[in-house]
GROMACS .gro file of N, CA and C in nm:
model
  225
    1MET      N    1 -13.154   4.246   0.864
    1MET     CA    2 -13.069   4.206   0.974
    1MET      C    3 -13.046   4.055   0.967
    2THR      N    4 -12.922   4.015   0.985
    2THR     CA    5 -12.886   3.874   0.981
    2THR      C    6 -12.878   3.819   1.122
    3THR      N    7 -12.936   3.703   1.140
    3THR     CA    8 -12.930   3.638   1.272
    3THR      C    9 -12.819   3.534   1.268
    4ARG      N   10 -12.732   3.540   1.365
    4ARG     CA   11 -12.624   3.442   1.375
    4ARG      C   12 -12.661   3.333   1.473
    5ARG      N   13 -12.624   3.213   1.437
    5ARG     CA   14 -12.641   3.103   1.531
    5ARG      C   15 -12.518   3.095   1.619
    6ALA      N   16 -12.541   3.060   1.742
    6ALA     CA   17 -12.427   3.038   1.832
    6ALA      C   18 -12.354   2.913   1.785
    7THR      N   19 -12.224   2.924   1.774
    7THR     CA   20 -12.146   2.807   1.731
    7THR      C   21 -12.065   2.756   1.848
    8ASP      N   22 -12.051   2.627   1.852
    8ASP     CA   23 -11.972   2.563   1.957
    8ASP      C   24 -11.831   2.543   1.902
    9ASN      N   25 -11.741   2.624   1.949
    9ASN     CA   26 -11.603   2.612   1.902
    9ASN      C   27 -11.514   2.544   2.005
   10SER      N   28 -11.571   2.469   2.094
   10SER     CA   29 -11.492   2.408   2.202
   10SER      C   30 -11.388   2.310   2.147
   11LYS      N   31 -11.421   2.238   2.041
   11LYS     CA   32 -11.323   2.144   1.984
   11LYS      C   33 -11.207   2.220   1.921
   12ALA      N   34 -11.238   2.329   1.850
   12ALA     CA   35 -11.131   2.411   1.791
   12ALA      C   36 -11.046   2.473   1.901
   13LEU      N   37 -11.109   2.521   2.006
   13LEU     CA   38 -11.036   2.580   2.119
   13LEU      C   39 -10.946   2.476   2.185
   14ASP      N   40 -10.997   2.357   2.206
   14ASP     CA   41 -10.916   2.249   2.266
   14ASP      C   42 -10.795   2.217   2.179
   15ALA      N   43 -10.818   2.208   2.048
   15ALA     CA   44 -10.707   2.178   1.956
   15ALA      C   45 -10.605   2.291   1.956
   16PHE      N   46 -10.654   2.415   1.957
   16PHE     CA   47 -10.566   2.532   1.961
   16PHE      C   48 -10.480   2.530   2.087
   17MET      N   49 -10.544   2.508   2.201
   17MET     CA   50 -10.471   2.508   2.328
   17MET      C   51 -10.372   2.393   2.337
   18THR      N   52 -10.408   2.278   2.282
   18THR     CA   53 -10.315   2.165   2.280
   18THR      C   54 -10.190   2.200   2.200
   19THR      N   55 -10.210   2.259   2.084
   19THR     CA   56 -10.096   2.298   2.001
   19THR      C   57 -10.015   2.408   2.067
   20LYS      N   58 -10.082   2.504   2.130
   20LYS     CA   59 -10.012   2.611   2.200
   20LYS      C   60  -9.923   2.554   2.310
   21LEU      N   61  -9.975   2.458   2.385
   21LEU     CA   62  -9.895   2.396   2.491
   21LEU      C   63  -9.776   2.321   2.434
   22GLN      N   64  -9.794   2.259   2.318
   22GLN     CA   65  -9.681   2.192   2.252
   22GLN      C   66  -9.574   2.293   2.212
   23ILE      N   67  -9.616   2.406   2.157
   23ILE     CA   68  -9.521   2.511   2.119
   23ILE      C   69  -9.451   2.565   2.243
   24ASP      N   70  -9.525   2.590   2.349
   24ASP     CA   71  -9.465   2.640   2.473
   24ASP      C   72  -9.359   2.543   2.525
   25ALA      N   73  -9.387   2.414   2.518
   25ALA     CA   74  -9.291   2.313   2.564
   25ALA      C   75  -9.166   2.313   2.476
   26MET      N   76  -9.184   2.326   2.345
   26MET     CA   77  -9.069   2.330   2.255
   26MET      C   78  -8.983   2.453   2.281
   27LEU      N   79  -9.049   2.569   2.303
   27LEU     CA   80  -8.975   2.691   2.331
   27LEU      C   81  -8.898   2.681   2.463
   28GLU      N   82  -8.960   2.618   2.561
   28GLU     CA   83  -8.894   2.599   2.690
   28GLU      C   84  -8.770   2.511   2.674
   29ARG      N   85  -8.782   2.405   2.596
   29ARG     CA   86  -8.667   2.316   2.572
   29ARG      C   87  -8.557   2.389   2.496
   30LEU      N   88  -8.595   2.468   2.396
   30LEU     CA   89  -8.494   2.544   2.320
   30LEU      C   90  -8.424   2.647   2.407
   31THR      N   91  -8.500   2.711   2.495
   31THR     CA   92  -8.440   2.808   2.586
   31THR      C   93  -8.339   2.741   2.678
   32ALA      N   94  -8.374   2.625   2.731
   32ALA     CA   95  -8.281   2.551   2.817
   32ALA      C   96  -8.157   2.507   2.739
   33LEU      N   97  -8.177   2.461   2.616
   33LEU     CA   98  -8.063   2.419   2.534
   33LEU      C   99  -7.973   2.537   2.502
   34SER      N  100  -8.032   2.652   2.475
   34SER     CA  101  -7.955   2.773   2.447
   34SER      C  102  -7.874   2.814   2.570
   35SER      N  103  -7.935   2.801   2.688
   35SER     CA  104  -7.864   2.835   2.813
   35SER      C  105  -7.740   2.749   2.832
   36GLU      N  106  -7.742   2.630   2.773
   36GLU     CA  107  -7.628   2.538   2.782
   36GLU      C  108  -7.541   2.546   2.657
   37HIS      N  109  -7.550   2.658   2.585
   37HIS     CA  110  -7.472   2.678   2.461
   37HIS      C  111  -7.492   2.564   2.362
   38PHE      N  112  -7.615   2.517   2.355
   38PHE     CA  113  -7.650   2.408   2.263
   38PHE      C  114  -7.556   2.289   2.280
   39GLU      N  115  -7.529   2.261   2.407
   39GLU     CA  116  -7.447   2.146   2.447
   39GLU      C  117  -7.307   2.146   2.385
   40THR      N  118  -7.253   2.264   2.367
   40THR     CA  119  -7.115   2.275   2.320
   40THR      C  120  -7.035   2.354   2.422
   41HIS      N  121  -6.910   2.323   2.433
   41HIS     CA  122  -6.821   2.399   2.520
   41HIS      C  123  -6.761   2.511   2.436
   42PRO      N  124  -6.764   2.635   2.485
   42PRO     CA  125  -6.713   2.747   2.406
   42PRO      C  126  -6.572   2.726   2.349
   43ASP      N  127  -6.488   2.653   2.420
   43ASP     CA  128  -6.352   2.630   2.372
   43ASP      C  129  -6.345   2.523   2.264
   44GLU      N  130  -6.453   2.451   2.242
   44GLU     CA  131  -6.453   2.341   2.145
   44GLU      C  132  -6.543   2.367   2.024
   45ILE      N  133  -6.595   2.489   2.011
   45ILE     CA  134  -6.684   2.520   1.900
   45ILE      C  135  -6.606   2.516   1.769
   46ASN      N  136  -6.668   2.450   1.669
   46ASN     CA  137  -6.607   2.443   1.536
   46ASN      C  138  -6.709   2.489   1.432
   47TRP      N  139  -6.669   2.488   1.305
   47TRP     CA  140  -6.756   2.538   1.199
   47TRP      C  141  -6.879   2.450   1.180
   48GLY      N  142  -6.871   2.325   1.216
   48GLY     CA  143  -6.989   2.239   1.212
   48GLY      C  144  -7.095   2.287   1.310
   49ASP      N  145  -7.049   2.329   1.429
   49ASP     CA  146  -7.141   2.384   1.528
   49ASP      C  147  -7.206   2.512   1.478
   50VAL      N  148  -7.127   2.594   1.411
   50VAL     CA  149  -7.180   2.718   1.354
   50VAL      C  150  -7.287   2.687   1.249
   51GLY      N  151  -7.259   2.589   1.164
   51GLY     CA  152  -7.355   2.550   1.062
   51GLY      C  153  -7.484   2.498   1.121
   52THR      N  154  -7.472   2.417   1.225
   52THR     CA  155  -7.591   2.363   1.292
   52THR      C  156  -7.674   2.476   1.352
   53LEU      N  157  -7.607   2.569   1.419
   53LEU     CA  158  -7.678   2.680   1.482
   53LEU      C  159  -7.742   2.771   1.376
   54ASN      N  160  -7.673   2.792   1.264
   54ASN     CA  161  -7.731   2.871   1.155
   54ASN      C  162  -7.855   2.802   1.099
   55HIS      N  163  -7.852   2.671   1.091
   55HIS     CA  164  -7.968   2.596   1.043
   55HIS      C  165  -8.087   2.615   1.138
   56TYR      N  166  -8.061   2.602   1.269
   56TYR     CA  167  -8.167   2.624   1.367
   56TYR      C  168  -8.223   2.766   1.354
   57ALA      N  169  -8.134   2.864   1.341
   57ALA     CA  170  -8.177   3.004   1.329
   57ALA      C  171  -8.262   3.025   1.205
   58SER      N  172  -8.224   2.960   1.095
   58SER     CA  173  -8.299   2.972   0.971
   58SER      C  174  -8.441   2.918   0.987
   59LEU      N  175  -8.453   2.804   1.051
   59LEU     CA  176  -8.586   2.746   1.074
   59LEU      C  177  -8.670   2.835   1.166
   60LEU      N  178  -8.609   2.887   1.270
   60LEU     CA  179  -8.682   2.975   1.360
   60LEU      C  180  -8.720   3.105   1.292
   61ARG      N  181  -8.633   3.155   1.204
   61ARG     CA  182  -8.662   3.278   1.130
   61ARG      C  183  -8.785   3.259   1.041
   62GLN      N  184  -8.799   3.141   0.982
   62GLN     CA  185  -8.918   3.113   0.901
   62GLN      C  186  -9.045   3.128   0.986
   63ILE      N  187  -9.038   3.076   1.107
   63ILE     CA  188  -9.154   3.083   1.197
   63ILE      C  189  -9.181   3.227   1.239
   64THR      N  190  -9.077   3.298   1.283
   64THR     CA  191  -9.099   3.435   1.330
   64THR      C  192  -9.141   3.527   1.216
   65ASP      N  193  -9.083   3.508   1.097
   65ASP     CA  194  -9.125   3.589   0.983
   65ASP      C  195  -9.273   3.568   0.953
   66SER      N  196  -9.318   3.445   0.959
   66SER     CA  197  -9.459   3.415   0.934
   66SER      C  198  -9.547   3.472   1.044
   67ALA      N  199  -9.507   3.453   1.169
   67ALA     CA  200  -9.588   3.499   1.282
   67ALA      C  201  -9.599   3.651   1.289
   68PHE      N  202  -9.490   3.721   1.252
   68PHE     CA  203  -9.487   3.867   1.265
   68PHE      C  204  -9.499   3.939   1.132
   69MET      N  205  -9.530   3.862   1.024
   69MET     CA  206  -9.545   3.919   0.890
   69MET      C  207  -9.420   3.999   0.851
   70GLU      N  208  -9.305   3.936   0.864
   70GLU     CA  209  -9.178   3.997   0.830
   70GLU      C  210  -9.112   3.915   0.719
   71GLY      N  211  -8.997   3.961   0.672
   71GLY     CA  212  -8.924   3.887   0.571
   71GLY      C  213  -9.011   3.864   0.448
   72GLU      N  214  -9.012   3.741   0.398
   72GLU     CA  215  -9.090   3.711   0.279
   72GLU      C  216  -9.240   3.719   0.302
   73HIS      N  217  -9.280   3.726   0.427
   73HIS     CA  218  -9.423   3.734   0.461
   73HIS      C  219  -9.469   3.877   0.483
   74ALA      N  220  -9.376   3.972   0.466
   74ALA     CA  221  -9.413   4.113   0.486
   74ALA      C  222  -9.510   4.158   0.378
   75ALA      N  223  -9.595   4.250   0.417
   75ALA     CA  224  -9.696   4.300   0.321
   75ALA      C  225  -9.632   4.382   0.211
   0.00000   0.00000   0.00000
């Protein structure tokens, strides 16, 4: 039988929670920006706006693929 020592992971937990709060804040800001159509007026959208939004989507897809083990991260 192996005896485990109790480990103090409070520093890791603090760092985890700090990063989680940072992610939550970024998601909140992105949600607000999306609600405002990414600061574009629907009548003034051009292909540059489409490219910018596709770039944002690509970056977010990298994150979601990694988090959910999808895309290139799928088993």
